[in-house]
Short mmCIF file of C-alpha atoms in Angstrom, two decimals:
data_model
loop_
_atom_site.label_atom_id
_atom_site.label_comp_id
_atom_site.label_asym_id
_atom_site.label_seq_id
_atom_site.Cartn_x
_atom_site.Cartn_y
_atom_site.Cartn_z
CA MET A 1381 147.64 118.30 100.60
CA SER A 1382 149.74 121.20 99.07
CA LEU A 1383 152.10 120.94 95.25
CA ILE A 1384 154.69 122.06 97.68
CA LYS A 1385 156.32 118.73 98.97
CA GLY A 1386 159.20 120.94 100.91
CA PHE A 1387 161.97 122.69 100.25
CA HIS A 1388 164.37 122.90 96.65
CA HIS A 1389 166.84 124.30 97.90
CA LEU A 1390 168.65 127.68 99.19
CA THR A 1391 170.58 130.15 97.32
CA ALA A 1392 173.19 132.59 99.25
CA CYS A 1393 174.57 136.06 98.01
CA VAL A 1394 178.19 135.45 99.80
CA SER A 1395 182.65 136.41 99.80
CA GLY A 1396 184.76 134.36 97.71
CA ALA A 1397 184.11 131.24 95.85
CA GLN A 1398 187.22 129.72 97.75
CA GLU A 1399 185.88 130.57 101.62
CA ASP A 1400 182.42 129.25 101.21
CA VAL A 1401 183.19 125.99 99.18
CA ASP A 1402 186.33 124.91 102.34
CA PHE A 1403 182.59 125.95 105.02
CA TYR A 1404 180.42 123.90 102.88
CA VAL A 1405 182.24 120.47 101.89
CA LYS A 1406 185.44 120.82 104.74
CA LEU A 1407 183.57 122.30 108.05
CA LEU A 1408 179.83 120.85 107.42
CA GLY A 1409 180.81 117.74 105.01
CA GLN A 1410 178.57 118.56 102.49
CA SER A 1411 179.29 117.56 98.61
CA LEU A 1412 179.49 120.00 96.43
CA VAL A 1413 176.76 118.43 94.15
CA LYS A 1414 176.92 121.14 90.88
CA LYS A 1415 179.94 123.45 89.64
CA THR A 1416 177.96 126.32 87.23
CA VAL A 1417 177.43 129.83 86.36
CA LEU A 1418 174.22 132.38 87.30
CA LEU A 1419 172.38 131.96 84.87
CA ASP A 1420 170.98 135.67 84.76
CA GLY A 1421 173.72 138.82 83.33
CA ASP A 1422 176.73 138.32 81.49
CA GLU A 1423 179.56 138.94 83.00
CA PRO A 1424 180.16 135.34 84.98
CA VAL A 1425 179.79 134.37 88.99
CA TYR A 1426 179.85 131.42 89.91
CA HIS A 1427 176.35 128.89 90.98
CA LEU A 1428 177.05 126.00 93.49
CA TYR A 1429 175.38 123.71 94.58
CA TYR A 1430 175.54 122.27 97.97
CA GLY A 1431 174.24 119.00 99.50
CA ASN A 1432 173.77 115.10 100.45
CA PRO A 1433 176.43 113.48 97.08
CA GLU A 1434 172.87 112.59 95.32
CA GLY A 1435 171.52 116.06 94.97
CA ASP A 1436 168.16 115.34 97.06
CA ALA A 1437 166.23 118.17 96.28
CA GLY A 1438 165.95 119.43 100.65
CA THR A 1439 169.15 119.20 100.82
CA LEU A 1440 169.86 121.95 99.04
CA VAL A 1441 172.60 124.96 99.10
CA THR A 1442 173.69 127.05 96.76
CA SER A 1443 175.99 129.99 97.37
CA PHE A 1444 176.81 133.19 93.87
CA PRO A 1445 180.37 134.43 94.87
CA PHE A 1446 179.73 138.21 95.25
CA LYS A 1447 183.32 139.12 95.66
CA GLN A 1448 185.21 139.15 92.49
CA LYS A 1449 181.39 141.58 91.42
CA GLY A 1450 182.45 144.08 94.69
CA VAL A 1451 178.64 143.46 94.86
CA LYS A 1452 177.44 143.62 98.48
CA GLY A 1453 174.30 143.14 99.87
CA ARG A 1454 172.06 144.95 103.49
CA ARG A 1455 170.64 142.67 105.26
CA GLY A 1456 167.23 143.48 106.92
CA SER A 1457 163.54 143.04 106.79
CA GLY A 1458 162.09 140.93 104.03
CA GLN A 1459 164.38 138.39 104.29
CA ILE A 1460 165.50 134.68 104.55
CA LYS A 1461 167.48 135.64 108.18
CA VAL A 1462 168.81 132.53 109.53
CA ILE A 1463 169.71 129.20 107.33
CA ASN A 1464 168.70 125.68 110.08
CA TYR A 1465 169.93 122.10 108.51
CA SER A 1466 169.37 118.71 110.48
CA VAL A 1467 171.34 117.69 113.01
CA PRO A 1468 171.17 114.06 115.13
CA GLN A 1469 169.84 114.63 118.53
CA GLY A 1470 173.22 114.31 120.81
CA SER A 1471 175.00 115.79 118.22
CA LEU A 1472 175.39 119.62 119.04
CA ASP A 1473 178.78 119.30 121.33
CA PHE A 1474 180.68 117.99 118.57
CA TRP A 1475 179.48 121.18 117.16
CA ARG A 1476 180.34 123.60 119.14
CA GLU A 1477 183.59 121.28 119.75
CA ARG A 1478 184.55 121.57 115.63
CA PHE A 1479 183.12 125.31 114.51
CA SER A 1480 186.50 126.54 118.70
CA ALA A 1481 188.99 124.12 115.86
CA LYS A 1482 188.05 125.63 113.40
CA GLY A 1483 187.33 129.00 114.14
CA ILE A 1484 183.90 130.21 112.18
CA ALA A 1485 182.55 132.61 115.31
CA PHE A 1486 178.81 130.84 117.31
CA ASP A 1487 176.71 131.81 119.76
CA LYS A 1488 177.58 130.86 123.59
CA ASP A 1489 174.81 129.63 124.31
CA VAL A 1490 172.11 126.84 122.38
CA VAL A 1491 167.79 128.21 122.52
CA GLU A 1492 165.83 125.82 122.19
CA ARG A 1493 161.78 127.16 120.07
CA PHE A 1494 159.16 123.83 119.35
CA ASP A 1495 160.63 121.41 121.64
CA GLU A 1496 163.62 121.94 119.61
CA ARG A 1497 167.82 122.71 120.78
CA ARG A 1498 169.94 125.08 118.27
CA GLN A 1499 173.07 126.54 117.26
CA ARG A 1500 174.09 129.62 116.31
CA PHE A 1501 176.87 130.13 113.91
CA GLN A 1502 178.33 132.13 110.89
CA HIS A 1503 179.89 131.56 107.28
CA PRO A 1504 182.57 133.26 107.13
CA CYS A 1505 180.56 136.72 104.90
CA GLY A 1506 177.79 136.33 108.37
CA ILE A 1507 175.81 134.91 107.19
CA GLU A 1508 173.67 133.07 110.39
CA PHE A 1509 173.00 128.96 110.94
CA ASP A 1510 171.36 127.66 112.73
CA LEU A 1511 172.07 123.63 113.35
CA VAL A 1512 168.55 121.35 114.74
CA ALA A 1513 168.77 118.97 117.02
CA SER A 1514 166.07 117.02 115.01
CA ASP A 1515 165.45 113.34 115.48
CA ARG A 1516 162.47 113.22 112.75
CA ASP A 1517 165.26 113.25 109.70
CA MET A 1518 165.52 109.85 108.39
CA ARG A 1519 167.15 111.34 105.18
CA PRO A 1520 171.08 109.79 104.51
CA ALA A 1521 173.94 111.22 107.19
CA CYS A 1522 176.68 113.36 104.67
CA SER A 1523 179.60 112.33 106.65
CA ALA A 1524 183.10 112.94 105.65
CA SER A 1525 186.19 111.01 107.53
CA ASP A 1526 186.53 113.58 110.37
CA ILE A 1527 182.36 113.12 110.89
CA PRO A 1528 181.34 110.74 112.31
CA GLU A 1529 178.15 109.80 111.10
CA ALA A 1530 175.70 109.46 114.72
CA PHE A 1531 176.82 113.58 114.25
CA ALA A 1532 176.13 114.28 110.62
CA ILE A 1533 173.48 116.77 109.20
CA ARG A 1534 171.09 115.37 107.10
CA GLY A 1535 170.04 118.45 104.83
CA VAL A 1536 168.44 121.63 105.91
CA HIS A 1537 165.64 121.75 108.04
CA SER A 1538 163.84 125.10 108.23
CA ILE A 1539 164.22 128.55 107.43
CA THR A 1540 163.32 131.57 109.41
CA LEU A 1541 162.78 134.27 108.02
CA SER A 1542 162.95 138.50 109.10
CA LEU A 1543 159.47 139.85 108.53
CA ARG A 1544 158.12 143.98 109.96
CA GLU A 1545 153.50 142.32 109.09
CA VAL A 1546 153.34 138.68 110.02
CA ALA A 1547 149.43 138.47 109.26
CA GLU A 1548 148.68 138.82 105.11
CA SER A 1549 151.70 136.66 105.27
CA ILE A 1550 150.72 134.48 107.60
CA ILE A 1551 146.86 133.85 105.48
CA PHE A 1552 149.56 133.88 102.44
CA MET A 1553 151.20 130.97 103.58
CA GLN A 1554 148.29 129.10 104.64
CA ASP A 1555 146.16 129.60 101.75
CA ALA A 1556 148.41 130.54 98.31
CA LEU A 1557 150.66 127.83 99.45
CA GLU A 1558 148.87 126.18 102.11
CA PHE A 1559 150.81 124.95 104.80
CA ARG A 1560 149.58 123.85 108.42
CA TYR A 1561 149.53 126.74 110.76
CA ALA A 1562 151.99 124.67 113.05
CA GLY A 1563 152.59 127.25 116.61
CA GLU A 1564 153.67 130.39 118.12
CA SER A 1565 156.84 130.61 120.41
CA GLY A 1566 156.70 134.71 121.19
CA PRO A 1567 158.06 136.69 117.57
CA TYR A 1568 158.17 132.85 115.95
CA HIS A 1569 155.20 132.09 114.18
CA ARG A 1570 155.59 128.27 112.68
CA PHE A 1571 154.57 126.12 109.21
CA GLU A 1572 154.85 123.14 107.59
CA THR A 1573 153.62 120.96 104.80
CA ALA A 1574 153.79 117.18 104.84
CA ASP A 1575 154.07 115.30 107.69
CA GLY A 1576 155.94 118.34 109.04
CA ALA A 1577 159.36 116.63 109.94
CA PRO A 1578 162.52 118.75 108.19
CA GLY A 1579 162.84 119.36 105.10
CA THR A 1580 158.96 120.68 105.80
CA VAL A 1581 159.04 123.62 108.01
CA VAL A 1582 159.15 127.41 107.75
CA GLU A 1583 159.42 130.34 110.52
CA PHE A 1584 158.45 133.97 110.03
CA LEU A 1585 159.93 135.83 113.18
CA HIS A 1586 158.39 139.71 113.85
CA GLU A 1587 161.14 141.45 114.02
CA PRO A 1588 158.89 145.20 113.00
CA ASP A 1589 161.71 147.34 113.33
CA ARG A 1590 164.34 145.95 112.12
CA LEU A 1591 165.10 147.93 108.14
CA GLN A 1592 164.37 146.52 104.97
CA GLY A 1593 167.08 144.72 103.53
CA SER A 1594 168.18 144.37 99.79
CA SER A 1595 166.32 142.26 97.45
CA ILE A 1596 169.53 142.90 95.21
CA TYR A 1597 171.89 139.75 94.05
CA GLY A 1598 174.87 140.80 96.93
CA GLU A 1599 177.60 139.88 98.48
CA GLY A 1600 176.44 138.47 102.68
CA THR A 1601 172.20 137.67 101.59
CA ILE A 1602 170.09 135.30 101.00
CA HIS A 1603 168.35 135.69 98.73
CA HIS A 1604 165.52 133.01 98.58
CA VAL A 1605 164.37 130.00 99.32
CA ALA A 1606 163.12 127.39 95.96
CA PHE A 1607 160.43 125.13 96.86
CA ALA A 1608 159.95 121.65 95.30
CA VAL A 1609 156.89 120.74 92.91
CA ASP A 1610 156.68 118.94 90.51
CA ASN A 1611 156.47 118.73 87.14
CA VAL A 1612 155.69 122.93 85.37
CA GLU A 1613 151.62 122.69 85.19
CA GLN A 1614 151.82 121.92 89.98
CA GLN A 1615 153.58 125.81 89.06
CA MET A 1616 151.34 126.44 87.18
CA ILE A 1617 148.47 125.39 89.34
CA ILE A 1618 150.77 127.30 92.22
CA LYS A 1619 150.10 131.10 89.79
CA ASP A 1620 146.93 131.09 88.88
CA ARG A 1621 145.84 130.47 92.83
CA LEU A 1622 148.53 133.69 93.36
CA MET A 1623 147.12 135.60 90.89
CA SER A 1624 143.83 134.86 91.73
CA MET A 1625 144.25 136.54 95.64
CA GLY A 1626 145.97 139.79 93.70
CA HIS A 1627 149.33 138.74 94.33
CA ILE A 1628 149.99 139.20 90.35
CA ASP A 1629 154.38 139.77 90.48
CA THR A 1630 154.74 136.16 89.74
CA SER A 1631 157.20 134.83 87.21
CA GLU A 1632 157.09 132.98 83.86
CA SER A 1633 158.72 129.36 84.64
CA VAL A 1634 162.21 129.93 83.65
CA ASN A 1635 164.96 127.34 82.38
CA ARG A 1636 167.98 125.91 84.69
CA ASN A 1637 169.17 123.71 83.59
CA TYR A 1638 168.07 121.54 86.25
CA PHE A 1639 165.50 121.80 87.11
CA ARG A 1640 162.28 124.85 86.04
CA SER A 1641 161.06 127.64 88.00
CA MET A 1642 158.39 130.34 89.12
CA TYR A 1643 159.47 132.87 91.08
CA PHE A 1644 157.04 135.29 93.70
CA LYS A 1645 156.73 137.36 96.50
CA MET A 1646 155.21 136.61 99.61
CA PRO A 1647 153.68 140.30 101.87
CA GLY A 1648 155.87 139.92 103.80
CA GLY A 1649 159.33 140.70 100.80
CA VAL A 1650 160.88 137.41 100.75
CA MET A 1651 161.20 136.15 97.18
CA PHE A 1652 159.84 132.55 96.64
CA GLU A 1653 160.67 130.28 94.33
CA ALA A 1654 158.53 126.77 92.87
CA ALA A 1655 161.14 125.15 91.76
CA THR A 1656 160.59 121.08 89.35
CA THR A 1657 162.15 117.69 89.92
CA ASP A 1658 161.89 116.92 86.80
CA ILE A 1659 165.20 116.90 85.22
CA GLY A 1660 168.17 116.01 88.29
CA PHE A 1661 171.92 117.13 88.11
CA ALA A 1662 171.97 113.39 85.99
CA ILE A 1663 171.87 115.28 82.56
CA ASP A 1664 174.82 116.26 82.47
CA GLU A 1665 176.94 113.92 85.64
CA GLU A 1666 176.35 110.93 86.38
CA PRO A 1667 175.60 110.14 90.03
CA GLY A 1668 178.30 109.31 91.41
CA HIS A 1669 180.78 112.26 89.82
CA PHE A 1670 178.23 115.57 90.43
CA GLY A 1671 180.62 118.06 91.13
CA ALA A 1672 183.12 117.22 89.12
CA GLU A 1673 183.77 118.75 86.67
CA PHE A 1674 182.67 123.24 85.32
CA GLN A 1675 179.40 123.06 83.66
CA LEU A 1676 177.16 124.50 81.80
CA PRO A 1677 173.82 124.42 79.76
CA PRO A 1678 173.68 123.85 76.09
CA TRP A 1679 173.11 127.64 75.88
CA LEU A 1680 176.16 128.66 77.36
CA ARG A 1681 179.29 125.35 77.01
CA GLU A 1682 180.77 126.41 73.71
CA ARG A 1683 182.62 130.03 76.51
CA LYS A 1684 183.05 127.18 78.66
CA GLN A 1685 187.07 128.61 78.77
CA GLU A 1686 186.29 132.27 78.32
CA LEU A 1687 183.93 132.48 81.04
CA LEU A 1688 186.65 129.88 83.36
CA GLY A 1689 188.62 132.00 83.00
CA ARG A 1690 187.08 135.16 84.17
CA LEU A 1691 186.37 132.79 87.26
CA GLU A 1692 187.99 132.49 91.08
CA PRO A 1693 189.99 129.21 90.81
CA ILE A 1694 188.87 126.69 93.76
CA ALA A 1695 189.32 123.40 94.66
CA VAL A 1696 188.05 120.85 96.79
#
């Protein structure tokens, strides 16, 4: 059994902060779980967390809005290409009508892969998403006044990675992370952990002719995926396993205030993270009030007004 329970969060570098809030909250019905800042570097950049109201691991997608800083990323191979959300069976027509009414770019055709129907659409900054229809997702619905529970997003279903080469990455998923190889569909390869339900699935898309994408923080790219582990001890077990296989460019356990992170790159170049679930979002806001106020870790709290004054104002 893998130490990885499924996803913790995904992190994308987007454009404007307000258009990002509107995309996740107004369009998709997600909750703004936390408003804080990127903890790397000196220039303030928001770190916005979206998910279900409880902020459960596996429902979280987070954003660094980079329009204000003016740094653009380059989409390509060696990156997460698509974030896939889980929705109930029979809900894709509702979402197609919603995207059309709200001017959101989406593909005309619904595609099927691994016996699941998928609807592609785009974030305003160009990042791609799929809605995946599934009857296996028992997580609470992220419904809203204009999104019925029967159609609402449940959380992250899976991710699709773009890779120039797949052979070593297949071995890596099985031997280093202990995912099961669950099948092949044309250029796609599927891996699962736990029971293989939504929230535990990774796909490779073999794109041998696609140029390498950037790995910096930069607008328009998905920077990394974080997998959920219980604690630092489990992070270190994974780190030791990676080191024993020659994957020596793994980080130490880094304090991210709401969890601890250990970063590593898989052979195809995608940035992975093992994030702990033993801290959580209730350390600075009460459950039921997540995302209400701008929050900072203890070592930055005395700079709150300064940092807010340098960030784009946002409203939910």
